[in-house]
Coordinates of C-alpha atoms in Angstrom, one line a residue:
Chain A
M1 CA -22.6 -25.5 12.2
W2 CA -21.3 -26.7 8.8
L3 CA -21.3 -23.1 7.5
L4 CA -19.5 -21.9 10.7
A5 CA -17.0 -24.8 9.8
A6 CA -16.5 -23.7 6.1
R7 CA -16.1 -20.0 7.2
R8 CA -13.4 -21.2 9.7
L9 CA -11.6 -23.5 7.4
W10 CA -11.7 -21.0 4.6
G11 CA -10.0 -18.5 7.1
A12 CA -7.6 -21.1 7.9
G13 CA -6.4 -21.2 4.4
Y14 CA -8.5 -24.0 2.7
L15 CA -10.3 -22.0 0.2
S16 CA -9.6 -24.2 -2.8
T17 CA -9.5 -22.6 -6.4
R18 CA -9.3 -26.1 -7.8
G19 CA -12.7 -27.9 -8.4
R20 CA -14.7 -29.7 -11.0
S21 CA -16.0 -27.5 -13.6
V22 CA -19.7 -26.3 -13.8
S23 CA -21.9 -26.5 -16.7
T24 CA -22.1 -23.2 -18.4
G25 CA -25.1 -23.4 -20.7
G26 CA -22.7 -23.1 -23.6
V27 CA -21.4 -19.7 -23.1
V28 CA -18.0 -20.8 -21.9
E29 CA -16.3 -18.8 -24.6
M30 CA -17.8 -15.6 -23.3
W31 CA -17.4 -16.2 -19.4
P32 CA -15.9 -19.2 -17.4
G33 CA -18.5 -21.3 -16.0
G34 CA -16.6 -21.2 -12.6
S35 CA -15.2 -24.0 -10.5
V36 CA -16.6 -25.4 -7.2
D37 CA -14.5 -25.5 -4.0
K38 CA -14.8 -28.1 -1.4
F39 CA -17.3 -26.0 0.6
G40 CA -19.8 -25.8 -2.4
A41 CA -19.0 -22.2 -3.4
V42 CA -18.5 -21.4 -7.2
T43 CA -15.5 -19.2 -8.3
V44 CA -15.7 -17.2 -11.4
R45 CA -12.6 -15.4 -12.7
L46 CA -13.2 -13.0 -15.5
Q47 CA -10.3 -12.3 -17.7
P48 CA -9.4 -8.9 -19.2
G49 CA -10.0 -10.5 -22.6
H50 CA -13.6 -11.4 -21.7
Q51 CA -16.3 -9.2 -23.6
R52 CA -17.9 -6.1 -21.8
D53 CA -21.4 -6.5 -23.2
E54 CA -23.4 -5.8 -20.0
A55 CA -26.8 -7.2 -21.3
A56 CA -25.2 -10.3 -22.3
F57 CA -23.4 -10.7 -19.0
R58 CA -26.4 -10.0 -16.8
S59 CA -28.5 -12.7 -18.8
W60 CA -25.6 -15.2 -18.4
L61 CA -25.2 -14.3 -14.8
Q62 CA -29.0 -14.8 -14.3
G63 CA -28.9 -18.1 -15.9
A64 CA -25.8 -19.3 -14.1
L65 CA -27.3 -18.1 -10.6
K66 CA -30.4 -20.2 -11.5
R67 CA -28.4 -23.2 -12.4
W68 CA -26.1 -23.0 -9.3
R69 CA -29.0 -22.5 -6.9
E70 CA -30.5 -25.6 -8.5
E71 CA -27.4 -27.4 -8.0
G72 CA -27.2 -26.4 -4.1
R73 CA -24.2 -24.1 -4.5
I74 CA -23.7 -22.0 -1.3
A75 CA -22.0 -18.9 -2.6
V76 CA -20.3 -17.3 -5.6
W77 CA -16.9 -15.6 -5.8
L78 CA -16.7 -13.3 -8.7
H79 CA -13.3 -11.9 -9.7
I80 CA -13.6 -9.0 -12.1
P81 CA -10.7 -7.0 -14.0
I82 CA -10.8 -3.4 -13.5
M83 CA -11.4 -2.6 -17.2
L84 CA -14.5 -4.8 -17.0
S85 CA -15.8 -3.0 -14.1
G86 CA -19.0 -2.1 -16.0
L87 CA -20.1 -5.5 -15.4
I88 CA -20.0 -5.0 -11.6
T89 CA -23.3 -3.1 -11.9
C90 CA -24.9 -6.3 -13.4
A91 CA -23.6 -8.3 -10.6
A92 CA -24.7 -5.9 -7.9
S93 CA -28.2 -5.9 -9.7
E94 CA -28.4 -9.6 -8.6
G95 CA -27.2 -8.9 -5.1
F96 CA -23.5 -9.3 -5.2
T97 CA -21.6 -7.0 -3.1
F98 CA -17.9 -6.1 -2.8
H99 CA -15.6 -8.6 -0.8
H100 CA -12.5 -6.6 -1.5
A101 CA -10.6 -5.1 -4.5
E102 CA -6.8 -4.2 -5.0
N103 CA -5.0 -2.7 -7.9
D104 CA -6.7 -3.8 -10.9
T105 CA -9.2 -6.5 -9.8
S106 CA -12.2 -6.5 -7.5
T107 CA -13.7 -9.5 -5.9
L108 CA -17.5 -9.7 -5.4
T109 CA -19.4 -12.4 -3.4
L110 CA -23.2 -13.5 -3.4
W111 CA -24.4 -15.8 -0.6
L112 CA -26.9 -18.1 -2.3
K113 CA -28.2 -19.8 0.9
N114 CA -30.6 -18.7 3.5
G115 CA -29.5 -17.0 6.7
P116 CA -26.5 -14.9 7.0
N117 CA -23.6 -14.8 4.8
K118 CA -20.7 -17.2 6.3
L119 CA -18.0 -16.4 3.7
P120 CA -14.7 -15.5 5.2
G121 CA -13.9 -11.7 5.5
Y122 CA -11.1 -9.8 4.2
A123 CA -8.1 -8.5 6.2
T124 CA -9.4 -6.5 9.3
H125 CA -6.3 -5.0 10.9
Q126 CA -3.5 -2.6 9.9
V127 CA -0.2 -3.1 11.8
G128 CA 1.9 -0.4 13.4
V129 CA 5.1 -0.8 15.4
A130 CA 7.1 1.6 17.7
G131 CA 10.6 1.1 18.9
A132 CA 11.8 1.8 22.4
V133 CA 15.5 2.4 21.6
L134 CA 17.3 2.1 25.0
D135 CA 21.0 3.1 25.4
E136 CA 21.8 0.8 28.3
V137 CA 24.9 2.7 28.9
S138 CA 23.4 6.1 29.6
G139 CA 20.0 4.9 30.5
K140 CA 18.5 7.1 27.8
V141 CA 15.7 6.2 25.4
L142 CA 15.0 7.6 22.0
V143 CA 11.8 9.9 21.8
V144 CA 10.0 12.1 19.4
Q145 CA 7.3 14.7 19.3
D146 CA 5.2 14.4 16.3
R147 CA 4.8 17.5 14.4
N148 CA 0.9 16.7 13.6
K149 CA 0.1 14.9 16.9
T150 CA -0.6 15.6 20.4
V151 CA 1.3 18.7 21.3
N152 CA 4.2 18.4 23.7
A153 CA 3.7 14.6 24.1
W154 CA 6.9 12.5 23.9
K155 CA 6.5 9.1 22.3
F156 CA 8.5 6.3 20.8
P157 CA 9.3 6.6 16.9
G158 CA 7.5 4.2 14.7
G159 CA 4.9 3.8 11.8
L160 CA 2.9 1.5 9.8
S161 CA 4.1 -1.9 8.3
D162 CA 4.3 -2.2 4.7
P163 CA 2.4 -5.3 3.1
G164 CA 4.4 -8.6 3.9
E165 CA 6.8 -6.8 6.4
D166 CA 7.6 -8.4 9.6
I167 CA 7.1 -6.1 12.7
G168 CA 11.0 -6.5 13.6
A169 CA 11.6 -5.0 9.9
T170 CA 9.1 -2.3 10.3
V171 CA 10.5 -1.0 13.5
V172 CA 14.0 -0.7 12.2
R173 CA 13.0 1.0 9.0
E174 CA 10.6 3.3 10.9
V175 CA 13.2 4.3 13.6
L176 CA 15.7 4.9 10.9
E177 CA 13.4 7.1 8.8
E178 CA 12.1 9.2 11.5
T179 CA 15.1 9.7 13.7
G180 CA 18.2 8.6 11.7
I181 CA 19.2 6.2 14.3
K182 CA 20.2 2.7 13.3
S183 CA 18.8 0.0 15.7
E184 CA 18.5 -3.7 16.1
F185 CA 15.4 -5.8 17.2
Q186 CA 15.7 -7.1 20.9
S187 CA 12.2 -8.1 22.0
L188 CA 8.4 -7.5 21.6
L189 CA 7.2 -5.7 24.8
S190 CA 3.6 -4.9 24.2
I191 CA 0.7 -5.1 21.9
R192 CA -2.2 -2.9 21.6
Q193 CA -5.6 -3.7 19.7
Q194 CA -7.8 -0.8 18.8
H195 CA -11.0 -0.9 16.6
N196 CA -12.8 1.7 14.2
H197 CA -9.4 3.4 13.9
P198 CA -9.9 6.6 11.8
G199 CA -6.3 6.2 10.3
A200 CA -7.2 2.6 9.0
F201 CA -10.4 3.5 7.0
G202 CA -12.5 2.4 9.9
K203 CA -10.7 -0.8 10.1
S204 CA -8.7 -2.2 13.4
D205 CA -5.3 -1.4 14.4
M206 CA -2.7 -3.6 15.9
Y207 CA 0.2 -1.8 17.4
F208 CA 3.4 -3.4 18.6
I209 CA 6.0 -1.9 20.9
C210 CA 9.5 -3.3 20.6
R211 CA 12.6 -3.1 22.7
M212 CA 15.4 -1.9 20.4
K213 CA 19.2 -1.6 20.9
P214 CA 20.8 1.3 19.3
L215 CA 23.5 0.9 16.7
S216 CA 24.1 4.5 16.2
Y217 CA 23.8 7.7 18.4
N218 CA 23.7 10.7 16.3
I219 CA 20.1 11.9 15.9
N220 CA 19.1 13.3 12.3
F221 CA 15.3 13.4 12.5
C222 CA 12.6 13.9 9.8
P223 CA 11.6 17.7 10.2
Q224 CA 8.3 16.8 8.2
E225 CA 7.4 14.3 10.9
C226 CA 9.0 15.4 14.2
L227 CA 8.9 18.7 16.1
K228 CA 11.6 17.3 18.3
C229 CA 13.6 14.1 18.7
E230 CA 16.1 13.4 21.6
W231 CA 17.7 10.9 24.0
M232 CA 15.7 11.2 27.2
D233 CA 16.5 9.6 30.6
L234 CA 14.3 6.5 30.8
K235 CA 13.3 7.3 34.3
E236 CA 12.2 10.7 33.4
L237 CA 10.1 9.2 30.4
A238 CA 8.5 6.7 32.8
Y239 CA 7.1 9.5 35.1
T240 CA 6.7 12.6 33.2
S241 CA 3.2 13.7 32.3
R242 CA 4.3 15.0 28.9
T243 CA 3.8 11.8 27.1
T244 CA 0.9 9.5 26.1
P245 CA -0.7 6.8 28.6
V246 CA 0.7 3.9 26.3
T247 CA 4.2 5.6 26.2
S248 CA 4.2 6.1 29.9
R249 CA 3.1 2.5 30.7
I250 CA 5.8 1.0 28.4
A251 CA 8.4 3.1 29.6
K252 CA 7.8 2.1 33.2
L253 CA 7.8 -1.5 32.0
L254 CA 11.2 -0.8 30.3
F255 CA 12.5 1.0 33.3
Y256 CA 11.6 -2.1 35.4
G257 CA 13.3 -4.5 32.8
Y258 CA 16.3 -2.0 32.8
K259 CA 16.5 -2.3 36.6
E260 CA 15.8 -5.9 37.2
G261 CA 16.6 -7.7 34.0
F262 CA 14.9 -7.5 30.6
H263 CA 13.9 -11.1 30.9
N264 CA 11.1 -9.8 33.2
I265 CA 9.7 -8.1 30.4
D266 CA 10.8 -9.5 27.0
L267 CA 9.1 -11.6 24.4
P268 CA 11.8 -12.8 22.2
M269 CA 11.3 -13.8 18.8
R270 CA 11.8 -17.2 17.0
T271 CA 11.1 -18.2 13.4
F272 CA 9.6 -21.4 12.4
P273 CA 8.8 -23.0 9.0
A274 CA 5.3 -22.3 7.9
V275 CA 3.1 -25.5 7.4
Y276 CA 1.1 -23.9 4.4
S277 CA 3.8 -22.1 2.4
R278 CA 7.7 -22.4 2.0
L279 CA 8.0 -19.3 4.1
F280 CA 9.0 -18.7 7.7
Y281 CA 6.7 -17.5 10.4
S282 CA 7.8 -15.3 13.6
L283 CA 6.8 -16.5 17.0
Y284 CA 6.9 -14.4 20.0
H285 CA 6.5 -15.4 23.6
K286 CA 8.3 -15.4 27.0
E287 CA 11.6 -17.2 26.9
L288 CA 11.2 -20.9 27.8
P289 CA 13.7 -22.4 30.1
A290 CA 16.0 -25.0 28.4
A291 CA 14.9 -27.6 30.9
Y292 CA 11.4 -27.5 29.3
E293 CA 12.6 -28.0 25.8
V294 CA 12.8 -31.6 26.3
Q295 CA 10.9 -34.1 28.6
E296 CA 12.9 -34.8 31.7
Chain B
M1 CA 10.7 12.9 3.3
W2 CA 7.4 15.1 3.2
L3 CA 5.7 12.2 1.5
L4 CA 6.9 9.6 3.9
A5 CA 5.6 11.9 6.5
A6 CA 2.4 12.1 4.8
R7 CA 2.0 8.5 4.5
R8 CA 2.8 7.8 8.2
L9 CA 0.6 10.5 9.4
W10 CA -2.5 9.3 7.1
G11 CA -1.7 5.9 8.7
A12 CA -1.7 7.4 12.0
G13 CA -5.1 8.6 11.5
Y14 CA -4.9 12.0 10.1
L15 CA -6.4 11.6 6.9
S16 CA -8.8 14.7 6.9
T17 CA -12.1 14.5 5.0
R18 CA -12.5 18.3 5.8
G19 CA -10.7 20.7 3.5
R20 CA -11.4 23.7 1.2
S21 CA -13.6 22.9 -1.8
V22 CA -11.8 22.9 -5.3
S23 CA -12.7 24.7 -8.3
T24 CA -15.0 22.3 -10.5
G25 CA -15.2 24.0 -13.7
G26 CA -18.8 24.4 -13.4
V27 CA -19.9 20.8 -13.2
V28 CA -20.4 20.5 -9.6
E29 CA -24.1 19.4 -10.4
M30 CA -22.9 16.4 -12.2
W31 CA -19.9 15.4 -9.8
P32 CA -18.4 16.8 -6.7
G33 CA -15.3 18.9 -7.3
G34 CA -13.7 17.3 -4.1
S35 CA -12.1 18.4 -0.9
V36 CA -8.4 18.9 -0.4
D37 CA -6.9 17.3 2.8
K38 CA -3.9 18.6 4.8
F39 CA -1.6 16.8 2.7
G40 CA -2.6 18.2 -0.5
A41 CA -4.7 15.1 -1.8
V42 CA -8.1 15.6 -3.3
T43 CA -11.0 13.4 -2.1
V44 CA -14.3 12.9 -4.5
R45 CA -17.2 11.1 -3.2
L46 CA -19.7 10.1 -5.8
Q47 CA -23.1 9.5 -4.7
P48 CA -25.5 6.9 -5.7
G49 CA -27.5 9.8 -7.4
H50 CA -24.8 11.1 -9.7
Q51 CA -25.3 10.3 -13.5
R52 CA -23.8 7.2 -14.9
D53 CA -22.8 8.9 -18.2
E54 CA -19.4 7.6 -18.8
A55 CA -18.2 9.8 -21.4
A56 CA -19.2 12.8 -19.6
F57 CA -17.4 11.5 -16.4
R58 CA -14.4 10.8 -18.4
S59 CA -14.3 14.4 -20.0
W60 CA -15.0 15.9 -16.5
L61 CA -12.4 13.8 -14.9
Q62 CA -9.8 14.6 -17.5
G63 CA -10.4 18.2 -17.0
A64 CA -10.3 17.9 -13.3
L65 CA -7.1 16.0 -13.4
K66 CA -5.4 18.8 -15.4
R67 CA -6.8 21.2 -12.8
W68 CA -5.4 19.2 -9.7
R69 CA -2.1 18.8 -11.3
E70 CA -1.7 22.6 -12.0
E71 CA -2.9 23.1 -8.5
G72 CA -0.1 20.9 -7.2
R73 CA -2.3 18.2 -5.8
I74 CA -0.4 15.1 -4.8
A75 CA -3.3 12.4 -5.3
V76 CA -6.7 11.7 -5.7
W77 CA -9.1 9.6 -3.5
L78 CA -12.4 8.6 -5.6
H79 CA -15.1 6.8 -3.9
I80 CA -17.7 5.2 -6.2
P81 CA -20.8 3.7 -5.1
I82 CA -21.3 0.1 -6.7
M83 CA -24.3 0.8 -9.1
L84 CA -22.1 3.5 -10.6
S85 CA -19.1 1.1 -11.2
G86 CA -19.2 1.8 -14.9
L87 CA -17.4 4.9 -14.0
I88 CA -14.5 2.8 -12.5
T89 CA -13.2 2.0 -16.2
C90 CA -13.1 5.6 -17.0
A91 CA -11.0 6.2 -13.9
A92 CA -8.7 3.2 -14.7
S93 CA -8.3 4.6 -18.1
E94 CA -6.7 7.7 -16.4
G95 CA -4.4 5.7 -14.3
F96 CA -6.6 5.0 -11.1
T97 CA -6.3 1.6 -9.3
F98 CA -8.5 0.2 -6.5
H99 CA -7.3 0.9 -3.1
H100 CA -10.1 -1.1 -1.4
A101 CA -13.6 -2.0 -1.9
E102 CA -16.3 -3.1 0.7
N103 CA -20.0 -3.9 0.6
D104 CA -21.4 -1.3 -1.9
T105 CA -18.5 1.3 -2.4
S106 CA -15.1 0.9 -4.1
T107 CA -12.2 3.4 -3.3
L108 CA -9.8 4.1 -6.1
T109 CA -6.6 6.3 -5.8
L110 CA -4.4 8.0 -8.2
W111 CA -0.8 9.2 -7.4
L112 CA -0.4 12.6 -9.1
K113 CA 3.3 13.2 -8.2
N114 CA 6.6 11.7 -9.6
G115 CA 8.0 8.9 -7.7
P116 CA 6.3 6.0 -6.0
N117 CA 2.9 6.1 -4.4
K118 CA 3.0 7.4 -0.9
L119 CA -0.8 6.9 -0.1
P120 CA -1.5 4.8 3.1
G121 CA -2.4 1.2 2.3
Y122 CA -5.6 -0.7 3.4
A123 CA -5.7 -3.4 6.1
T124 CA -2.8 -5.9 5.6
H125 CA -3.7 -8.6 8.4
Q126 CA -6.3 -11.0 9.2
V127 CA -6.3 -11.8 13.0
G128 CA -6.7 -15.5 14.3
V129 CA -6.9 -16.4 17.9
A130 CA -6.5 -20.0 19.7
G131 CA -7.1 -20.7 23.3
A132 CA -5.2 -22.8 25.6
V133 CA -8.0 -23.9 28.1
L134 CA -6.1 -25.5 30.9
D135 CA -8.1 -27.1 33.9
E136 CA -5.5 -26.5 36.6
V137 CA -7.0 -29.0 38.9
S138 CA -6.5 -32.1 36.7
G139 CA -3.5 -30.6 34.6
K140 CA -5.4 -31.3 31.4
V141 CA -5.8 -28.9 28.4
L142 CA -8.5 -28.7 25.9
V143 CA -7.2 -30.0 22.3
V144 CA -9.0 -30.8 19.0
Q145 CA -8.0 -32.5 15.7
D146 CA -9.4 -30.5 12.7
R147 CA -11.5 -32.4 10.3
N148 CA -9.9 -30.7 7.2
K149 CA -6.4 -30.3 8.6
T150 CA -3.1 -32.2 9.2
V151 CA -4.1 -35.5 10.2
N152 CA -3.7 -36.8 13.8
A153 CA -2.4 -33.5 14.9
W154 CA -3.6 -32.2 18.1
K155 CA -4.0 -28.2 18.4
F156 CA -5.7 -25.7 20.5
P157 CA -9.3 -24.6 19.3
G158 CA -9.7 -21.1 17.9
G159 CA -10.7 -19.2 14.7
L160 CA -10.8 -15.8 13.0
S161 CA -11.6 -12.6 14.6
D162 CA -15.0 -10.9 13.4
P163 CA -14.4 -7.3 12.3
G164 CA -14.0 -5.2 15.4
E165 CA -13.8 -7.9 17.6
D166 CA -11.3 -8.2 20.5
I167 CA -8.9 -11.2 20.6
G168 CA -10.2 -11.8 24.2
A169 CA -13.8 -12.1 22.8
T170 CA -12.8 -14.1 19.8
V171 CA -11.2 -16.7 21.6
V172 CA -14.1 -17.2 24.1
R173 CA -16.5 -17.5 21.2
E174 CA -14.5 -19.9 19.0
V175 CA -13.8 -22.2 21.9
L176 CA -17.4 -22.4 22.7
E177 CA -18.3 -22.9 18.9
E178 CA -15.8 -25.5 18.3
T179 CA -15.8 -27.5 21.6
G180 CA -19.0 -26.4 23.6
I181 CA -16.6 -25.6 26.6
K182 CA -17.3 -22.1 28.3
S183 CA -14.0 -20.3 29.1
E184 CA -12.6 -17.1 30.5
F185 CA -9.6 -15.1 29.1
Q186 CA -6.6 -15.0 31.5
S187 CA -3.8 -13.9 29.6
L188 CA -2.0 -13.6 26.1
L189 CA 0.8 -16.2 25.8
S190 CA 2.1 -16.0 22.2
I191 CA 1.9 -14.0 18.8
R192 CA 2.7 -15.5 15.5
Q193 CA 2.9 -13.4 12.3
Q194 CA 2.8 -15.0 8.9
H195 CA 2.6 -13.4 5.3
N196 CA 1.2 -14.5 2.1
H197 CA -1.3 -16.6 3.8
P198 CA -3.5 -18.8 1.4
G199 CA -6.4 -18.3 3.8
A200 CA -6.1 -14.7 3.8
F201 CA -6.3 -13.9 0.3
G202 CA -2.7 -13.6 0.0
K203 CA -2.6 -10.9 3.0
S204 CA -0.8 -11.5 6.3
D205 CA -2.1 -13.5 9.4
M206 CA -1.7 -12.5 13.0
Y207 CA -2.3 -15.4 15.3
F208 CA -2.7 -15.0 19.2
I209 CA -2.7 -17.8 21.6
C210 CA -4.4 -17.2 25.0
R211 CA -4.5 -18.9 28.2
M212 CA -8.0 -19.6 29.0
K213 CA -9.6 -20.9 32.3
P214 CA -12.5 -23.4 31.8
L215 CA -16.0 -22.4 33.2
S216 CA -17.5 -25.7 32.1
Y217 CA -16.1 -29.3 31.2
N218 CA -18.6 -31.3 29.3
I219 CA -17.2 -31.4 25.7
N220 CA -19.8 -31.0 22.9
F221 CA -17.7 -30.5 19.8
C222 CA -18.7 -29.4 16.3
P223 CA -18.5 -32.5 14.2
Q224 CA -18.0 -30.5 11.0
E225 CA -14.9 -28.9 12.3
C226 CA -13.4 -31.4 14.4
L227 CA -12.5 -35.1 14.1
K228 CA -11.7 -35.3 17.9
C229 CA -11.8 -33.1 21.0
E230 CA -10.6 -34.2 24.3
W231 CA -9.0 -33.1 27.6
M232 CA -5.5 -33.9 27.2
D233 CA -2.7 -34.1 30.0
L234 CA -0.7 -31.0 29.4
K235 CA 2.8 -32.6 29.9
E236 CA 1.6 -35.2 27.2
L237 CA 0.7 -32.5 24.8
A238 CA 4.0 -30.6 25.4
Y239 CA 6.1 -33.6 24.5
T240 CA 4.0 -35.6 22.0
S241 CA 4.9 -35.7 18.3
R242 CA 1.2 -35.7 17.4
T243 CA 0.9 -32.0 17.3
T244 CA 1.9 -28.9 15.2
P245 CA 5.3 -27.0 16.1
V246 CA 3.6 -24.1 17.5
T247 CA 1.1 -26.0 19.6
S248 CA 4.1 -28.1 20.9
R249 CA 6.0 -25.1 22.0
I250 CA 3.2 -23.1 23.5
A251 CA 2.2 -26.4 25.3
K252 CA 5.9 -26.4 26.7
L253 CA 5.4 -22.7 27.6
L254 CA 2.0 -23.2 29.4
F255 CA 3.5 -26.5 31.2
Y256 CA 6.3 -24.2 32.4
G257 CA 3.8 -21.7 33.9
Y258 CA 1.6 -24.5 35.4
K259 CA 4.7 -25.7 37.3
E260 CA 6.4 -22.6 38.2
G261 CA 3.8 -19.8 38.0
F262 CA 1.9 -18.4 35.2
H263 CA 3.3 -15.0 36.0
N264 CA 6.3 -16.4 34.2
I265 CA 4.5 -16.6 30.7
D266 CA 1.5 -14.3 31.1
L267 CA 0.8 -11.0 29.2
P268 CA -2.2 -9.7 31.0
M269 CA -4.5 -7.3 29.4
R270 CA -5.6 -3.8 30.4
T271 CA -8.0 -1.5 28.8
F272 CA -7.3 2.3 28.2
P273 CA -9.4 5.1 26.6
A274 CA -8.5 5.6 23.2
V275 CA -7.0 9.0 22.1
Y276 CA -8.8 9.2 18.7
S277 CA -12.0 7.8 19.4
R278 CA -14.5 7.3 22.5
L279 CA -13.7 3.5 22.5
F280 CA -11.2 1.8 24.7
Y281 CA -8.3 -0.1 23.4
S282 CA -6.6 -3.3 25.0
L283 CA -2.9 -3.2 25.9
Y284 CA -1.1 -6.5 26.8
H285 CA 2.3 -6.7 28.3
K286 CA 4.2 -8.4 31.3
E287 CA 2.9 -7.5 34.7
L288 CA 4.1 -4.3 35.9
P289 CA 5.3 -4.5 39.7
A290 CA 3.1 -2.0 41.8
A291 CA 6.5 -0.4 42.9
Y292 CA 7.0 0.9 39.4
E293 CA 3.5 2.1 39.0
V294 CA 4.6 5.6 40.7
Q295 CA 8.0 7.2 41.2
E296 CA 9.6 6.3 44.3

């Protein structure tokens, strides 16, 4: 249970890089002795300046692992600069595996206790966003046919979020890049979760479909991405067979909102200050009637 | 535009591992010559059996890069088994950086063209899920106070999704692990997106709050995770100051649904067959009236 707790708390943002120093057996000049977080895991951050002597690192690591086990540490986080990657093989020989790697650093972990590794995993999902851009005056919605996808299937324009990009920003950017249409985020309509996605390196895909308001109307689509791009009657898209199951379903939902009020289908977005950072976060849910904002 | 297209199509699941073989300059026995995907990127997969001679690999890589540039290739994907990690430094010397790494393999990339790297990124989000477990008979909702978080703040139990785990499965598992309460997924209520999350190794966090139906009522909470766990009157949670902004807001939303019908707040889930795999995916959106299922 404790380990479950640790795993969950790490995941919730409580992996501390502070911690008391651990005895290093006098080789601190060569490699850092590491710091211990609140869960009892040791973190070692090698610096580009550390020496690359693999034999010396192996013997230091073996001694350190022996001490850490004696001290009851539960796991080791080992951060290695890319130019010291030769040391990765030494760590792997001691049982370390990759946790993640990005740019010029890799992070390896070793679970020191019995039983399954309870350390938190790395990011599991890519995020994709599509925009249902509806011209409420004409009742037409912006659709594309991808050059490299299902033939003759109309769909909403969209693409993947860049790192740190909100879904509302992604959909505006992707709709413009793909179709040349400027648009404004109105609401979130639907979420799709899919696992083992071939385009996500086997990871999971979270796909968001947003309702968008057009700010321009002249199509100038990207010929490398799209075979066709046009404003199509929403009802036609909702009931044609020349589309994907998700597009068809969301087109029906959008048609329902268009006929009976978007409040029936919308998840508006609000921003709140984040607790763990100075940033804001975006929250999406059905509109809350004002009467419920305060206690009557 | 083409590169944008390539990036998007890769992201959409079109990175092909098939492709015609590339001339290897006669060292194919030592290292694979690589295959070229439809976008003109070369993929090289080193095998654990390949030799670890760094000098020989560097000279082979330098020759291969020269050829690939002459052949107009746009990028290189280099997959390296962990026990050959010494070769990573050779690749880094030629400009390669980590794209990602997991378990016993790292993947490096090098962009061969001018301008910014347009290769698709790796997973950007962790997924967390919380459950608002409401006993409709008593009007009480299951709440916890985390041992290691904001003092005296009531919140809904929850935690991080495991790889490949649907949010509906995560919330049932986490509510049980944290509180001992068995529950059943009813609907999705809210989504929160947050970036640069300290608990996500600087990546983004996507947090889902679900409406749950209790299947048991006797609390047996995890003392390592929770200071307190109780069934609290929903209206009290909605209007108390002893909670987090998101919990308060979703409690108000849930109270609205409890008073005026959950159809006002629910995003039910449906599963559809996935196009790119034999799996199913989960789709969440407002209920679609039957009249809109078929064209009148």
